[in-house]
Amino acid sequence: MKLVLFGATGMVGSRIATEASARGHQVLAVSRSGQSPVPGVTATAADATDAAKVADLARGADAVASACVPPRDGSDPRGPFLALNEGLVAGVRTAGVGRLLVVGGAGSLEVAPGQALSDQPGFPEAYLPEALAHRDALAYYRTLDDPDDPDWTYVSPAAEIAPGKRTGRFRVGGDEFMTDDQGRSFVSAEDYAVAFVDELEQHAHPRTRMSVAY
């Protein structure tokens, strides 16, 4: 498959690029810097908010993926991050690409029906703006019901995601917040990337959210 990956140089994006490339997929790694996250992977510089540029890069691809994160410059990230996702969808739609996979957040996962993790007492204040930006993005994707809109999949990680081992062993869920036997919600960035590329290949969760945790 030909995959156009935005946000390809970040912690998660670079691992998605590595996993997809290792499986033989053709990856175009897109970032603001234009650097390649993986030796041998084609890279280019672009801004995902530029719908026209997104469309130019996406034409002819089998899927587009976004590993972009909300701005971390101290300003409110909600508006800019929503605009980024709107630009991304507009570009993918213009290009006629049918698949869009999105690296999401964990804050919108439900600890109980209708109760988001980010709304719980004790949720870290430092992470709340980013969590709300991701939640707004998910709400936006859930409004896409036009036949011309791409089949999106929003992939939420566990509450903790960090560099680690690629084991290939993890759980895939939906909106429910998942923890292990010790009550920890964690997944390595490497195993998250495995689940993400699995979804790219299998198309098992069209127009919905899936989650990944141990």
Coordinates of C-alpha atoms in Angstrom, one line a residue:
M1 CA 0.0 0.0 0.0
K2 CA 1.0 3.6 -0.5
L3 CA 0.7 5.5 2.8
V4 CA 1.1 9.3 3.2
L5 CA 2.0 9.9 6.9
F6 CA 1.8 13.4 8.4
G7 CA 3.6 14.0 11.7
A8 CA 6.1 11.3 10.7
T9 CA 9.0 12.5 12.8
G10 CA 7.4 12.4 16.2
M11 CA 7.7 9.6 18.8
V12 CA 4.6 7.8 17.5
G13 CA 4.8 8.8 13.8
S14 CA 8.4 7.6 13.4
R15 CA 7.4 4.2 14.8
I16 CA 4.4 4.0 12.5
A17 CA 6.7 4.8 9.6
T18 CA 9.1 2.1 10.7
E19 CA 6.4 -0.6 11.1
A20 CA 4.7 0.2 7.8
S21 CA 8.0 0.3 5.9
A22 CA 9.1 -3.0 7.5
R23 CA 6.0 -4.6 6.2
G24 CA 6.7 -3.5 2.7
H25 CA 4.4 -0.5 2.4
Q26 CA 5.5 2.6 0.5
V27 CA 5.6 5.4 3.0
L28 CA 5.7 9.1 2.2
A29 CA 6.8 10.7 5.5
V30 CA 5.5 14.3 5.9
S31 CA 6.6 16.7 8.6
R32 CA 7.5 20.4 9.0
S33 CA 11.2 19.6 8.9
G34 CA 11.0 17.2 5.9
Q35 CA 13.4 14.8 7.6
S36 CA 13.0 11.1 7.1
P37 CA 12.3 9.1 10.3
V38 CA 13.5 5.9 8.8
P39 CA 16.4 5.2 6.5
G40 CA 15.1 4.7 2.9
V41 CA 11.7 6.2 3.5
T42 CA 10.9 9.1 1.2
A43 CA 10.3 12.4 3.1
T44 CA 9.0 15.8 2.4
A45 CA 8.1 19.0 4.2
A46 CA 4.5 20.2 4.5
D47 CA 1.9 21.6 6.8
A48 CA -1.2 19.5 7.5
T49 CA -3.3 22.6 7.9
D50 CA -2.8 23.3 4.2
A51 CA -5.6 21.4 2.5
A52 CA -4.4 22.0 -1.0
K53 CA -0.9 20.7 -0.1
V54 CA -2.5 17.7 1.6
A55 CA -4.4 17.0 -1.5
D56 CA -1.3 17.2 -3.7
L57 CA 0.6 14.8 -1.6
A58 CA -2.3 12.4 -1.1
R59 CA -3.3 11.9 -4.7
G60 CA -2.8 8.3 -5.7
A61 CA -2.3 7.0 -2.1
D62 CA -4.2 4.1 -0.7
A63 CA -4.4 5.8 2.7
V64 CA -3.5 8.9 4.6
A65 CA -2.5 8.9 8.3
S66 CA -2.0 11.6 10.8
A67 CA 0.3 11.4 13.8
C68 CA 0.2 15.1 14.4
V69 CA -0.1 16.4 17.9
P70 CA -1.8 19.6 19.3
P71 CA 0.5 22.6 19.7
R72 CA 2.7 22.6 22.8
D73 CA 3.7 26.2 22.9
G74 CA 1.6 27.2 25.9
S75 CA -1.3 28.5 24.0
D76 CA -4.8 26.9 23.9
P77 CA -4.3 24.1 21.4
R78 CA -8.0 23.3 20.8
G79 CA -8.7 25.7 17.9
P80 CA -5.5 25.2 16.0
F81 CA -5.6 21.4 16.3
L82 CA -9.2 21.3 15.2
A83 CA -8.3 23.4 12.2
L84 CA -5.4 21.0 11.4
N85 CA -7.8 18.1 11.3
E86 CA -10.4 20.0 9.2
G87 CA -7.6 20.8 6.7
L88 CA -6.4 17.3 6.7
V89 CA -9.9 15.9 5.9
A90 CA -10.5 18.5 3.3
G91 CA -7.3 17.6 1.5
V92 CA -7.9 13.9 1.7
R93 CA -11.5 14.4 0.4
T94 CA -10.2 16.5 -2.5
A95 CA -7.6 13.9 -3.4
G96 CA -10.2 11.2 -3.4
V97 CA -8.4 9.0 -0.9
G98 CA -10.8 6.7 0.9
R99 CA -8.9 5.9 4.1
L100 CA -7.7 8.2 6.9
L101 CA -6.2 6.9 10.1
V102 CA -5.6 9.3 13.0
V103 CA -3.4 9.0 16.1
G104 CA -5.8 10.0 18.9
G105 CA -5.6 10.7 22.6
A106 CA -6.6 8.7 25.7
G107 CA -8.5 11.4 27.6
S108 CA -11.8 10.8 25.8
L109 CA -11.8 7.1 26.6
E110 CA -14.7 6.3 29.0
V111 CA -14.0 5.0 32.6
A112 CA -17.8 4.4 32.8
P113 CA -20.6 5.0 30.2
G114 CA -20.6 8.7 29.4
Q115 CA -17.7 9.5 31.7
A116 CA -14.5 10.5 30.0
L117 CA -11.1 9.9 31.6
S118 CA -10.2 13.6 31.2
D119 CA -13.2 14.7 33.3
Q120 CA -12.2 12.6 36.3
P121 CA -10.8 14.2 39.5
G122 CA -7.1 14.0 39.6
F123 CA -6.6 14.1 35.8
P124 CA -3.2 15.8 35.4
E125 CA -3.8 19.5 34.8
A126 CA -0.7 19.8 32.5
Y127 CA -2.2 17.3 30.1
L128 CA -5.8 18.6 30.1
P129 CA -5.5 21.1 27.2
E130 CA -4.0 18.5 24.9
A131 CA -6.6 15.9 26.0
L132 CA -9.4 18.3 25.2
A133 CA -7.9 19.1 21.8
H134 CA -7.8 15.4 21.0
R135 CA -11.4 15.0 22.2
D136 CA -12.6 17.9 20.0
A137 CA -10.9 16.2 17.0
L138 CA -12.7 12.9 17.7
A139 CA -16.1 14.8 18.0
Y140 CA -15.3 16.4 14.6
Y141 CA -14.6 13.0 13.0
R142 CA -17.8 11.6 14.3
T143 CA -19.7 14.3 12.4
L144 CA -18.4 13.0 9.0
D145 CA -21.2 11.2 7.4
D146 CA -21.0 12.3 3.8
P147 CA -20.3 9.5 1.3
D148 CA -17.4 11.6 -0.1
D149 CA -15.8 11.8 3.4
P150 CA -12.9 9.3 4.0
D151 CA -13.4 6.2 6.1
W152 CA -11.6 7.5 9.1
T153 CA -10.4 5.5 12.1
Y154 CA -9.3 7.2 15.3
V155 CA -6.8 5.2 17.2
S156 CA -6.6 6.0 21.0
P157 CA -3.5 4.7 22.9
A158 CA -3.4 3.8 26.6
A159 CA -3.1 6.6 29.1
E160 CA 0.7 6.0 29.1
I161 CA 2.6 5.6 25.8
A162 CA 6.3 5.6 25.6
P163 CA 9.2 4.1 23.7
G164 CA 9.6 0.4 24.5
K165 CA 9.6 -3.1 23.0
R166 CA 7.7 -4.4 20.0
T167 CA 6.0 -7.5 21.4
G168 CA 3.0 -7.8 19.1
R169 CA 0.9 -8.6 22.1
F170 CA -1.8 -6.1 23.2
R171 CA -5.5 -5.6 23.4
V172 CA -7.7 -3.7 21.0
G173 CA -10.9 -2.1 22.3
G174 CA -13.3 0.7 21.5
D175 CA -14.4 3.6 23.7
E176 CA -13.7 1.9 27.0
F177 CA -10.6 2.9 29.1
M178 CA -8.5 -0.3 29.5
T179 CA -6.1 -1.1 32.3
D180 CA -4.0 -4.2 33.1
D181 CA -4.2 -6.5 36.1
Q182 CA -2.2 -3.9 38.2
G183 CA -4.6 -1.1 37.2
R184 CA -2.0 0.5 34.8
S185 CA -3.0 1.8 31.4
F186 CA 0.1 1.5 29.2
V187 CA 1.3 0.5 25.7
S188 CA 4.7 0.9 24.1
A189 CA 4.9 3.2 21.0
E190 CA 6.2 0.2 19.1
D191 CA 3.2 -2.0 19.8
Y192 CA 0.8 0.9 19.2
A193 CA 2.4 1.2 15.8
V194 CA 1.8 -2.5 15.2
A195 CA -1.9 -2.1 16.0
F196 CA -2.1 1.0 13.8
V197 CA -0.6 -0.7 10.8
D198 CA -2.8 -3.7 11.4
E199 CA -5.8 -1.4 11.1
L200 CA -4.3 0.1 7.9
E201 CA -4.1 -3.4 6.4
Q202 CA -7.3 -4.9 7.8
H203 CA -9.7 -1.9 7.7
A204 CA -11.6 -3.4 10.7
H205 CA -12.8 -0.1 12.3
P206 CA -14.2 2.2 9.6
R207 CA -15.6 5.5 10.9
T208 CA -15.2 4.7 14.5
R209 CA -12.7 4.9 17.4
M210 CA -10.5 2.0 18.4
S211 CA -8.1 1.8 21.4
V212 CA -4.9 -0.1 22.1
A213 CA -3.5 -1.1 25.5
Y214 CA -1.8 -4.0 27.3

